[in-house]
mmCIF file of C-alpha atoms in Angstrom:
data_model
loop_
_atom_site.group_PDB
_atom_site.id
_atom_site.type_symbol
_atom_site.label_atom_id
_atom_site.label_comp_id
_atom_site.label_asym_id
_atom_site.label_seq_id
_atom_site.Cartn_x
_atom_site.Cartn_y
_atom_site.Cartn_z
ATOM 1 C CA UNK A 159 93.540 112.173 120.798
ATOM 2 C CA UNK A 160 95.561 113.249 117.738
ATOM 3 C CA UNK A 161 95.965 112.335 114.385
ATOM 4 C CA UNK A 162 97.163 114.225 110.898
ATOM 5 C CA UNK A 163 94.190 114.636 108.477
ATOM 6 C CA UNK A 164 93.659 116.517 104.998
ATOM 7 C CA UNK A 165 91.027 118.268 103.348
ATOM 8 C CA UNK A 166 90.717 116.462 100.353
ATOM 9 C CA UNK A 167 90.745 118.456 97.077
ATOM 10 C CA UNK A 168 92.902 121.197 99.002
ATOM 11 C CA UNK A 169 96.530 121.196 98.135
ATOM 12 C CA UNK A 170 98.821 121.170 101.707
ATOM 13 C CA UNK A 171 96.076 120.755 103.956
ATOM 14 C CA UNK A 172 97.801 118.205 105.953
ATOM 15 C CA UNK A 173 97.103 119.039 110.001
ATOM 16 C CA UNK A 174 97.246 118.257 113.623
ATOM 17 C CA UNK A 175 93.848 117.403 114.647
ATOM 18 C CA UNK A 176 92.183 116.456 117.595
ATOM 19 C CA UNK A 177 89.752 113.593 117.511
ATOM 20 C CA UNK A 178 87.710 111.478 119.760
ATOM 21 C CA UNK A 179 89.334 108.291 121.241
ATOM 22 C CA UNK A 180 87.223 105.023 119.303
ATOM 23 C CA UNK A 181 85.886 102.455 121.777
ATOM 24 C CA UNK A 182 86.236 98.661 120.944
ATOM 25 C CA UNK A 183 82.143 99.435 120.973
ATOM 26 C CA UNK A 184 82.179 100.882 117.791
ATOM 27 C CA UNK A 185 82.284 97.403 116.374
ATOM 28 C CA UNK A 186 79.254 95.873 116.810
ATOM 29 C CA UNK A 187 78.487 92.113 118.130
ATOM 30 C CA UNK A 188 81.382 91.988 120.440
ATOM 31 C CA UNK A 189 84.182 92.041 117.643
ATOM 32 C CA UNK A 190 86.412 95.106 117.864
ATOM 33 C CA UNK A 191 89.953 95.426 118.698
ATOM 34 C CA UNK A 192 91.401 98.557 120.155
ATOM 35 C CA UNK A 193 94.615 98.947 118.747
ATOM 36 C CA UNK A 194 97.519 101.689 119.907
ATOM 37 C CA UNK A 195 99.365 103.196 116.811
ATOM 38 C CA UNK A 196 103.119 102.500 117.078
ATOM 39 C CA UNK A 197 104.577 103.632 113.735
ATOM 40 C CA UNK A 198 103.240 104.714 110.494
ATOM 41 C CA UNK A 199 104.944 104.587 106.932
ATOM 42 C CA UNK A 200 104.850 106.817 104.395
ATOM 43 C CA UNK A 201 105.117 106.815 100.588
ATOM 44 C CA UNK A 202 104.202 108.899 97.561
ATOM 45 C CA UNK A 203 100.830 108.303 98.231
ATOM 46 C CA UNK A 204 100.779 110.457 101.236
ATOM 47 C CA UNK A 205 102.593 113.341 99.319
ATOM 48 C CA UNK A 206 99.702 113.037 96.310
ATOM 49 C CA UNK A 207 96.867 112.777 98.940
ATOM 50 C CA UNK A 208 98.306 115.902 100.532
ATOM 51 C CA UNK A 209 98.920 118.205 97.448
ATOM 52 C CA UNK A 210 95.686 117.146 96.567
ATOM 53 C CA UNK A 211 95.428 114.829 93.385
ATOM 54 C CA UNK A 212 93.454 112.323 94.717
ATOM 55 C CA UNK A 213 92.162 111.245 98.278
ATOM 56 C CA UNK A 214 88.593 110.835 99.375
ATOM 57 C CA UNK A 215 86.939 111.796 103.064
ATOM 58 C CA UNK A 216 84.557 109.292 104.621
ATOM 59 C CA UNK A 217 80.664 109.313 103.746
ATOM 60 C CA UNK A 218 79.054 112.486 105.675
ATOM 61 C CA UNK A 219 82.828 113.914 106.790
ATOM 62 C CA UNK A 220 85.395 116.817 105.124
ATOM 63 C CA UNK A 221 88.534 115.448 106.399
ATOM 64 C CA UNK A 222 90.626 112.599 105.944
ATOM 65 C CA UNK A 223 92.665 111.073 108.282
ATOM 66 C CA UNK A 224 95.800 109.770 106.411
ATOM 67 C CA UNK A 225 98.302 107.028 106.412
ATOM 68 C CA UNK A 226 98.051 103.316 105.360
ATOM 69 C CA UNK A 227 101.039 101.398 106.358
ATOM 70 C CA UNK A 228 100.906 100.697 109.999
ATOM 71 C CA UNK A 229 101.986 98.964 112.839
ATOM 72 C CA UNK A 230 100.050 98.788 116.093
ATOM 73 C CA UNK A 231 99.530 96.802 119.355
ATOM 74 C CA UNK A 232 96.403 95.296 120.346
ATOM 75 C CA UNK A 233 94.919 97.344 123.415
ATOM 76 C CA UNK A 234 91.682 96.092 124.116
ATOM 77 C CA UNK A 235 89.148 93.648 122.627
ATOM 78 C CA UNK A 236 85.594 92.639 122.630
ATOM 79 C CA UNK A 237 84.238 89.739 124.230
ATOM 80 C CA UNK A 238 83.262 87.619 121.340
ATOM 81 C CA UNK A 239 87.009 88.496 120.271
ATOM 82 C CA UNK A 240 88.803 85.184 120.042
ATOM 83 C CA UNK A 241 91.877 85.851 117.246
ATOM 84 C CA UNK A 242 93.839 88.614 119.057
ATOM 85 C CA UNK A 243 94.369 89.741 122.594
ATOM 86 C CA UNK A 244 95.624 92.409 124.274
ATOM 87 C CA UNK A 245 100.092 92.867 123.431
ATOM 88 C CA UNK A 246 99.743 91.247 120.088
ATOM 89 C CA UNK A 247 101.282 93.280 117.381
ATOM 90 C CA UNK A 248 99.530 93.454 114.383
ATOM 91 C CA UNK A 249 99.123 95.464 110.664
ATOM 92 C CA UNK A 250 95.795 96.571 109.368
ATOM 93 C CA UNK A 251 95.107 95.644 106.190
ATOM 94 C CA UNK A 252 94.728 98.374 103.458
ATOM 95 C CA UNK A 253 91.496 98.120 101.746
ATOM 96 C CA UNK A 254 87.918 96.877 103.124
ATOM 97 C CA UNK A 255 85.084 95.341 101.641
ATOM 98 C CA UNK A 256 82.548 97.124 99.199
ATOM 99 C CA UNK A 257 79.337 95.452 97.680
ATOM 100 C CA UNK A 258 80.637 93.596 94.340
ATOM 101 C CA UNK A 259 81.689 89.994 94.436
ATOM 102 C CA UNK A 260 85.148 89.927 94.825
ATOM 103 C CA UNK A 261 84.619 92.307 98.228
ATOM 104 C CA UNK A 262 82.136 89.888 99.633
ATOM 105 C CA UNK A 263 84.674 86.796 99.351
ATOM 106 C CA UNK A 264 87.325 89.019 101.345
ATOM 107 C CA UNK A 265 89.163 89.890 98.482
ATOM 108 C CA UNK A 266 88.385 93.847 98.444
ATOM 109 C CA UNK A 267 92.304 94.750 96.644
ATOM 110 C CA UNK A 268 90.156 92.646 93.364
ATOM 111 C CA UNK A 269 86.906 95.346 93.742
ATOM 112 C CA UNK A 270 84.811 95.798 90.892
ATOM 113 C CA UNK A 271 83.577 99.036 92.468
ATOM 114 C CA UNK A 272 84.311 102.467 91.348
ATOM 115 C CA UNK A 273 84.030 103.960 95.078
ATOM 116 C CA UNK A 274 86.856 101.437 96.897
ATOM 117 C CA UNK A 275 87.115 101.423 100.601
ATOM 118 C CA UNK A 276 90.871 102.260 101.443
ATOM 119 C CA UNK A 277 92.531 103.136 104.667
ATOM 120 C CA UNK A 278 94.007 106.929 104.756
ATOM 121 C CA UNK A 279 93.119 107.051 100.283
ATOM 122 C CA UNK A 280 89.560 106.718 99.874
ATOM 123 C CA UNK A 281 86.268 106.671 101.901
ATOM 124 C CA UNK A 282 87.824 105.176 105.359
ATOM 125 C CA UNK A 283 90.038 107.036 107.654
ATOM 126 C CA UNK A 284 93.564 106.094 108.385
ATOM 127 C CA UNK A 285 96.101 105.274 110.369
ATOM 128 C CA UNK A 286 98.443 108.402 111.750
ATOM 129 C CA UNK A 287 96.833 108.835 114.993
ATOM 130 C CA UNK A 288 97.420 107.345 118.127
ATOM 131 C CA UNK A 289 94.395 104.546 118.843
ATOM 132 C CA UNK A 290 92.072 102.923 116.105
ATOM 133 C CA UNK A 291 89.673 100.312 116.305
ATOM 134 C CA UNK A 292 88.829 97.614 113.466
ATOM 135 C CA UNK A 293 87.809 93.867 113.119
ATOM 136 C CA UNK A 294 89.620 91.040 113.332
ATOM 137 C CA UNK A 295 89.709 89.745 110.155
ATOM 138 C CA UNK A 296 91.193 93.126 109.080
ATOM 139 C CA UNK A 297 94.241 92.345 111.477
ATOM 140 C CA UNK A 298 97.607 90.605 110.565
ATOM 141 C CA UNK A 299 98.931 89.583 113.852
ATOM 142 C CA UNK A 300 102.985 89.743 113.186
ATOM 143 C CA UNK A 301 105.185 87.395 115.679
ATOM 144 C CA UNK A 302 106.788 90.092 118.590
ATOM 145 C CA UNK A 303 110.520 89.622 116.904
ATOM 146 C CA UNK A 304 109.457 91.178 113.713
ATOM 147 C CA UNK A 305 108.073 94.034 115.312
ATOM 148 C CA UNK A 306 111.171 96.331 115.209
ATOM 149 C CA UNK A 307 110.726 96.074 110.901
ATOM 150 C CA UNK A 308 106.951 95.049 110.848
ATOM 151 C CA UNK A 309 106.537 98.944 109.686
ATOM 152 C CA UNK A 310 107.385 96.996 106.036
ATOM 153 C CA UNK A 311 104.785 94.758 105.880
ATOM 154 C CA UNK A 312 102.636 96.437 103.949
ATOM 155 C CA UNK A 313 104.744 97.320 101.272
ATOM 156 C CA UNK A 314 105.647 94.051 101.184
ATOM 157 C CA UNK A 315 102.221 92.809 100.911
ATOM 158 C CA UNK A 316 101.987 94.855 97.274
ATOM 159 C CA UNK A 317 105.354 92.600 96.197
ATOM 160 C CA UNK A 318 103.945 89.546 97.571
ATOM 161 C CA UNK A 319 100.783 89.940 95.654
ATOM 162 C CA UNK A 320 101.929 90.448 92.218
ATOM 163 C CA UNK A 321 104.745 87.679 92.266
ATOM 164 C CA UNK A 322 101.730 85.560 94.055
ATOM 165 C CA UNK A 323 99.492 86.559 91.112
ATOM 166 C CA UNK A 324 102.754 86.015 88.449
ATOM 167 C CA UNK A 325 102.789 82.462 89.551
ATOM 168 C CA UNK A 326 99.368 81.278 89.355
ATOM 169 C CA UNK A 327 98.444 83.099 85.788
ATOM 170 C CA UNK A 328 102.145 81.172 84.578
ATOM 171 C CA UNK A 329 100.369 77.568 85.900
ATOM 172 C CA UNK A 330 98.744 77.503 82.436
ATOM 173 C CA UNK A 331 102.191 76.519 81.238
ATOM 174 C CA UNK A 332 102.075 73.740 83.284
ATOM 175 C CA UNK A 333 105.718 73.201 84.271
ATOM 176 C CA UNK A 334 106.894 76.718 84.391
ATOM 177 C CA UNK A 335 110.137 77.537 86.250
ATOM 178 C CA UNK A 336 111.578 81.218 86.287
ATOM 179 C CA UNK A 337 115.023 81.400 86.359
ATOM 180 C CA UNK A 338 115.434 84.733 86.199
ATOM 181 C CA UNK A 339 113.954 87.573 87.080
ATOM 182 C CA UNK A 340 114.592 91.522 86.670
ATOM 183 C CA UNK A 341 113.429 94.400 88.795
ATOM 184 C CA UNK A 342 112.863 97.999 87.871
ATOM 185 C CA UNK A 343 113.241 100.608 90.433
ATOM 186 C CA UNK A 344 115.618 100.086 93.872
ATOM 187 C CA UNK A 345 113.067 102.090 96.032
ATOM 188 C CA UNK A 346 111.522 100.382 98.619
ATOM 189 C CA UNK A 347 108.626 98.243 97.021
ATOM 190 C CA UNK A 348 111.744 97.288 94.336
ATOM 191 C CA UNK A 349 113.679 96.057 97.218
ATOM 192 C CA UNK A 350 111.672 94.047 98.862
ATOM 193 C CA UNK A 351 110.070 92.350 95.891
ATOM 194 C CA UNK A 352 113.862 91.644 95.444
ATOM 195 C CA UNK A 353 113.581 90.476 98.884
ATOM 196 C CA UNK A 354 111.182 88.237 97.938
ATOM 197 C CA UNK A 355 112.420 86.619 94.391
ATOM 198 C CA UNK A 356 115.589 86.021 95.970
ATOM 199 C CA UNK A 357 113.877 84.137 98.748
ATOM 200 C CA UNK A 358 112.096 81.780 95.443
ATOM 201 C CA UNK A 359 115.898 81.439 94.817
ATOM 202 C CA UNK A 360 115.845 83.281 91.701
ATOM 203 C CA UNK A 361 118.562 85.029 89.934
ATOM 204 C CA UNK A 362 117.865 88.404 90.265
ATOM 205 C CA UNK A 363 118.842 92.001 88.206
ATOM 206 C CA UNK A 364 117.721 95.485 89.522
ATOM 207 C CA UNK A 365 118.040 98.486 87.721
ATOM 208 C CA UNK A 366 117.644 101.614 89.259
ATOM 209 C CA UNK A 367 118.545 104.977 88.144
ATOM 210 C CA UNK A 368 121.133 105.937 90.043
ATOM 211 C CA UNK A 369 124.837 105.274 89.685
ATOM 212 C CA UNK A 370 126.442 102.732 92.152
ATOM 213 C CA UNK A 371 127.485 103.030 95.207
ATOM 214 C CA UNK A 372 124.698 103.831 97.316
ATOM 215 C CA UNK A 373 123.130 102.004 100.182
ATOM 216 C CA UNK A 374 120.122 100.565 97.619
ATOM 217 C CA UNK A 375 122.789 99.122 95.509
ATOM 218 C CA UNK A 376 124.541 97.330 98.371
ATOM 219 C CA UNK A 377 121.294 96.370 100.174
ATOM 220 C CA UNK A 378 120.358 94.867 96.258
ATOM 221 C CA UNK A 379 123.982 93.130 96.128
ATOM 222 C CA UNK A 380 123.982 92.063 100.110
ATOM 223 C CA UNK A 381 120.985 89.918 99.120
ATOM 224 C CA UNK A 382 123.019 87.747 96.202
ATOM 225 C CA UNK A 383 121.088 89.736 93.939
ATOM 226 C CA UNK A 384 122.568 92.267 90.952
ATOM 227 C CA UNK A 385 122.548 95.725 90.534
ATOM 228 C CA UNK A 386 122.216 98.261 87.069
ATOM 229 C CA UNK A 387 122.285 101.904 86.596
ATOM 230 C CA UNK A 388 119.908 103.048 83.855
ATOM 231 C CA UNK A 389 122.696 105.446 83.533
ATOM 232 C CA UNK A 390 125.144 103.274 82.418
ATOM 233 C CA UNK A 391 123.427 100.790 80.839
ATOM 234 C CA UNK A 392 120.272 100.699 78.848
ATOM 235 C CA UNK A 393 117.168 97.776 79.346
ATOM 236 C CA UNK A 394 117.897 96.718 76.025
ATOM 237 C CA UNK A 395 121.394 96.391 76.860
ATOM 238 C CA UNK A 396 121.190 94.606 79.882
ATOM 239 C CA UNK A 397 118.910 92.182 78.591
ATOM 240 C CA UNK A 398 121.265 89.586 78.311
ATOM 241 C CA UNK A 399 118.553 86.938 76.650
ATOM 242 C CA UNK A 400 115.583 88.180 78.525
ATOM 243 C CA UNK A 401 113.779 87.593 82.092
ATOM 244 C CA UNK A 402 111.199 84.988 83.269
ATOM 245 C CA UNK A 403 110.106 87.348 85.088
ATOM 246 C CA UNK A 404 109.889 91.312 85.072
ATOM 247 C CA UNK A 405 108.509 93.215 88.368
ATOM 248 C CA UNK A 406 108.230 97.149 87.446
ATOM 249 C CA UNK A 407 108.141 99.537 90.624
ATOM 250 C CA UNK A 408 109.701 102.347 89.014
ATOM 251 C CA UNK A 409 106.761 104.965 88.904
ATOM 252 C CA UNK A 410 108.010 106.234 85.276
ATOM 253 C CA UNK A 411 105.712 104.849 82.775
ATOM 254 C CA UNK A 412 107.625 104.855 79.545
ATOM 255 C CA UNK A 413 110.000 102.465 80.944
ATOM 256 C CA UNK A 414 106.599 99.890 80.946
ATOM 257 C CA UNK A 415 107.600 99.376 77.126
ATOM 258 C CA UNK A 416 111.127 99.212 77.556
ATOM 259 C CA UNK A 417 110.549 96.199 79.186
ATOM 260 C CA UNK A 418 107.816 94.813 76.893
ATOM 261 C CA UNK A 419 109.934 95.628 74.215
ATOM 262 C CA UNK A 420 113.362 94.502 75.480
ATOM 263 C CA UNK A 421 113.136 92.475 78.705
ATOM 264 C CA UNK A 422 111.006 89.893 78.768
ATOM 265 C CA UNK A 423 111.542 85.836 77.911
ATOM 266 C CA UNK A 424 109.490 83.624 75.593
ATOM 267 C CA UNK A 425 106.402 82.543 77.797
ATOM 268 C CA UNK A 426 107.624 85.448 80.094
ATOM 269 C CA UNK A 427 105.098 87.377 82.738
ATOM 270 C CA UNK A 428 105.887 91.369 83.319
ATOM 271 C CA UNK A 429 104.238 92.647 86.536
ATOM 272 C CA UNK A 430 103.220 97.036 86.983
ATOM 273 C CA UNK A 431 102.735 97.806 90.049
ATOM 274 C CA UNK A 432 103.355 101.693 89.864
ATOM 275 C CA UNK A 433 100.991 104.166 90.147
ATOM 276 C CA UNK A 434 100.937 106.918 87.440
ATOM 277 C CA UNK A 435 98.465 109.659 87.614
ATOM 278 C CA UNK A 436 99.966 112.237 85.294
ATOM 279 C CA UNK A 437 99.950 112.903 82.032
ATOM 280 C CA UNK A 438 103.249 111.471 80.344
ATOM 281 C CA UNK A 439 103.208 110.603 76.623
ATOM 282 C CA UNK A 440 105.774 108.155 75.028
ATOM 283 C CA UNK A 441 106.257 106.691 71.254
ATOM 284 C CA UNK A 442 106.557 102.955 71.041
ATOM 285 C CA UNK A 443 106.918 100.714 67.984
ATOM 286 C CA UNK A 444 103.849 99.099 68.592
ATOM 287 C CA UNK A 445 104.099 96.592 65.719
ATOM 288 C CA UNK A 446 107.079 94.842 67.266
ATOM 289 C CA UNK A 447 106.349 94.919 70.821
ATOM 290 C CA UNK A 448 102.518 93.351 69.277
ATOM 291 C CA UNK A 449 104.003 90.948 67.454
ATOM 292 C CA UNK A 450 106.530 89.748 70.324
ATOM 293 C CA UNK A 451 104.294 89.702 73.086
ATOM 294 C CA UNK A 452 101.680 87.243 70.503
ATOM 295 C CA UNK A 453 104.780 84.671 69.290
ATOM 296 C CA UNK A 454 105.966 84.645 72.382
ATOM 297 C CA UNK A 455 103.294 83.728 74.155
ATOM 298 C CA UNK A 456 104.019 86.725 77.176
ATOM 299 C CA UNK A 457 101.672 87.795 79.583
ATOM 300 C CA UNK A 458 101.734 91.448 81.271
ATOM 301 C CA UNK A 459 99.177 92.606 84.483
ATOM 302 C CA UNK A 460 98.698 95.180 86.682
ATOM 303 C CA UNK A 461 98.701 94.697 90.579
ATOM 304 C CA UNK A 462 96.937 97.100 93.680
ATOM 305 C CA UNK A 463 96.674 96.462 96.914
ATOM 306 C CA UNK A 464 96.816 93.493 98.879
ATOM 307 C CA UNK A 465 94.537 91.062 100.775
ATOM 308 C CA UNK A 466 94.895 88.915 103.757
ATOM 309 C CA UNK A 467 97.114 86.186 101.766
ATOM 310 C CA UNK A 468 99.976 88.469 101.047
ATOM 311 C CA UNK A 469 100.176 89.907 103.947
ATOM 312 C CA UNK A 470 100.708 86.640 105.785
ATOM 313 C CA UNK A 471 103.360 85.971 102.768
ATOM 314 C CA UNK A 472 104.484 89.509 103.749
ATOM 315 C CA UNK A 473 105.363 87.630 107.401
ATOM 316 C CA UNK A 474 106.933 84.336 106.330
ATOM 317 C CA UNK A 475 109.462 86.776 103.926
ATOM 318 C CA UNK A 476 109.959 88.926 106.371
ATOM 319 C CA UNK A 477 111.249 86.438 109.210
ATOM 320 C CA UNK A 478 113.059 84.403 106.908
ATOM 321 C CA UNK A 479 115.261 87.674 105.500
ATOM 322 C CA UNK A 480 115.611 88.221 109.360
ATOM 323 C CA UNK A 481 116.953 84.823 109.806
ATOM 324 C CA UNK A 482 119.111 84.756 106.508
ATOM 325 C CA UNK A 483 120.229 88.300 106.592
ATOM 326 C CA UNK A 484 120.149 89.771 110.464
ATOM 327 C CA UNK A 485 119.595 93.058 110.215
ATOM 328 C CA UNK A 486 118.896 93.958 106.410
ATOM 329 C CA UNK A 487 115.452 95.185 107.035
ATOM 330 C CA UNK A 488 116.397 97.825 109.750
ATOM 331 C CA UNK A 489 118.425 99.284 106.867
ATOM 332 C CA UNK A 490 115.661 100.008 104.952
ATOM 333 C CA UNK A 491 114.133 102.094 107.308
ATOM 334 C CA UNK A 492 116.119 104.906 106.969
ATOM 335 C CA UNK A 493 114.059 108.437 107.992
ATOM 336 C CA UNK A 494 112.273 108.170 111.681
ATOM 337 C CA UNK A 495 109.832 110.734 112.416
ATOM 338 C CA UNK A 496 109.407 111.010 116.152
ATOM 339 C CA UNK A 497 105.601 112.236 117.171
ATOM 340 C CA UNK A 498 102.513 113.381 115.130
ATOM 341 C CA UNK A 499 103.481 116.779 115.928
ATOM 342 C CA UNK A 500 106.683 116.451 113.630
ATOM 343 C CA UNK A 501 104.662 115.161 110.297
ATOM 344 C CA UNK A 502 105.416 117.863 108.081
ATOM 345 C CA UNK A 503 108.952 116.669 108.455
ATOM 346 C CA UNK A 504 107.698 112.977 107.261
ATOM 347 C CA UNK A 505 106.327 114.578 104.427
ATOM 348 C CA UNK A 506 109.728 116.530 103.506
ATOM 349 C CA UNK A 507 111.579 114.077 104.069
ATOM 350 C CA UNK A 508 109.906 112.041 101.126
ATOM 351 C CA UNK A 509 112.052 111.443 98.234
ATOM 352 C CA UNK A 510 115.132 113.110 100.169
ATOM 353 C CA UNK A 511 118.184 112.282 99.281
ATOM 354 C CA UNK A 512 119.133 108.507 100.486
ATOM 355 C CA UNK A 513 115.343 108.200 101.406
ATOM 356 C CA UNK A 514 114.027 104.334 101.691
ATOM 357 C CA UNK A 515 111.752 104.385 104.003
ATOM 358 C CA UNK A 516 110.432 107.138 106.238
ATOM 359 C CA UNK A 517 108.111 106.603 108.844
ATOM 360 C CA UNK A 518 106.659 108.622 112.048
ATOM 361 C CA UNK A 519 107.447 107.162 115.005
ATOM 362 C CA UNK A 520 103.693 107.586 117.366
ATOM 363 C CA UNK A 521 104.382 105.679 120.406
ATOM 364 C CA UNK A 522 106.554 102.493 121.894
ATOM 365 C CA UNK A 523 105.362 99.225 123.073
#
């Protein structure tokens, strides 16, 4: 069958690749599912694995079969398979368990490891090819309806966990109630953590870079939410008394103390989510943003990854946006890829103009 792979550590490698068909066997005691590949998102992730910055091939292999955010339908299963059955649609999740604690309580996206186990990134092949097989408890079954958007649900999984994770650290205050809440960056983990917060009923500010109009502003201001151009309008600016709650998605890590500096509340909780693997350099007037974050008593984490909690979050959000707001989802996915064959396109087509999301497009149900 095919699938795209890499050579990790070899810039543009990306290939179609012939590989062997896996067997609901390859699971042992009677517990794999056989799942066909449907669609397959793409993010920066898949550029950086591809020009070679990071990405890691399975023990005892040279190539890497890429892709983490999938959607599938359930094929075949093994006998001793009682959670799924054959026509269920369902997402993989990302990561899978290592030896330290946190991976043997199902919580691998918490790993104390240094070698993580990670779909299509690190150690564990992934999902752009046409069949897989996995375990059950590494399967989100997602209700037929959502199907046509359930491409998203891994993305949203990343939002889900951090605003999860925002609201259990801010239970040490006891009777803490965000109000409002600010995102940085309109892409497409900014929008759906939007997505999200809105759903909590929050008042919610995005800033993105770009000037308004342009389909992430309106898909920002079709959810009751507002939107601000970095352009026009500084963080500082915008403030406007400060946020309960700050969710960064930007990938730019300089704006990070822009909104420690500028953004945030009293008792207020700032969430990073971005990945930055380069070498940017910024000056900061550490003394103030110090002496802030201490008197007013502000919290600020980093979030990876997602496990089986947020992805079932991920569902509920998803289905009630469909209910509240037919239709916003499909707008999001905005560049289909149709076949394996075409995945150098997928790859080009990353951070084009108008992008959202792109996606290849494997097989239908």
């Amino acid at each position: 069958m095919k699938a795209i792979a890499v050579l990790p550590g070899r810039a543009d490698s990306a290939r179609l690749t012939e590989i062997a068909k896996p067997s609901v066997t390859d699971i042992p005691a009677g517990r794999g599912v056989l799942v066909r590949v449907l669609r397959v998102g793409l993010d920066g992730t898949d550029k950086e694995i591809n020009a070679a910055e990071y990405g890691t091939a399975p023990p005892g292999e040279d190539m890497l079969i890429t892709g983490h955010e999938s959607l599938g339908i359930v094929a075949e299963t093994g006998p001793a398979v009682t959670e799924l059955a054959p026509g269920d649609y369902v997402v993989a999740r990302v990561r899978r368990a290592g030896g330290s604690l946190y991976d043997l309580i199902d919580t691998p996206d918490m790993t104390t490891d240094d070698a993580y186990y990670e779909h299509g990134i690190s150690r564990v092949h992934g999902f752009l090819t046409e069949y897989y097989v996995e375990e059950p408890r590494y399967l989100i079954r997602v209700p037929r309806q959502l199907a046509p958007v359930a491409v998203l649900l891994e993305p949203a999984s990343i939002a889900e966990k951090g605003i999860l994770e925002a609201y259990e650290i801010q239970r040490r205050l006891k009777v803490w109630q965000p109000r409002r809440a600010a995102v940085l960056g309109a892409g497409t983990i900014g929008l759906l953590a939007t997505m999200i917060l809105r759903n909590r009923g929050l008042e919610v500010t995005v800033f993105g870079l770009e000037e308004p109009p342009y389909l992430n502003s309106e898909l920002v201001q079709a959810l009751g939410a507002s939107y601000v151009s970095t352009k026009q309008h500084s963080l500082r600016e915008a403030a406007d008394g400060g946020y309960d709650l700050v969710f960064e998605a930007t990938g730019y890590s300089p704006i990070v103390f822009d909104a420690m500096g500028g953004l945030l509340a009293k008792n207020g909780v700032l969430i990073l989510s971005s990945i930055t693997g380069g070498t940017r350099r910024t000056e900061i007037p550490a003394d103030a943003i110090n002496l802030d974050f201490v008197l007013g008593n502000k919290v600020m984490f980093g979030t990876v990854n997602a496990n089986r909690e947020h992805f079932e979050a991920g569902v509920r959000d998803l289905a009630l946006t469909e209910a509240q707001h037919p239709g916003w989802l499909s707008r999001l996915l905005t560049h289909p890829i149709h076949g394996l064959d075409h995945y150098a396109e997928a790859l080009d087509a990353l951070g084009a103009p108008g992008a959202i999301k792109v996606y290849v497009e494997i097989a239908t149900a």
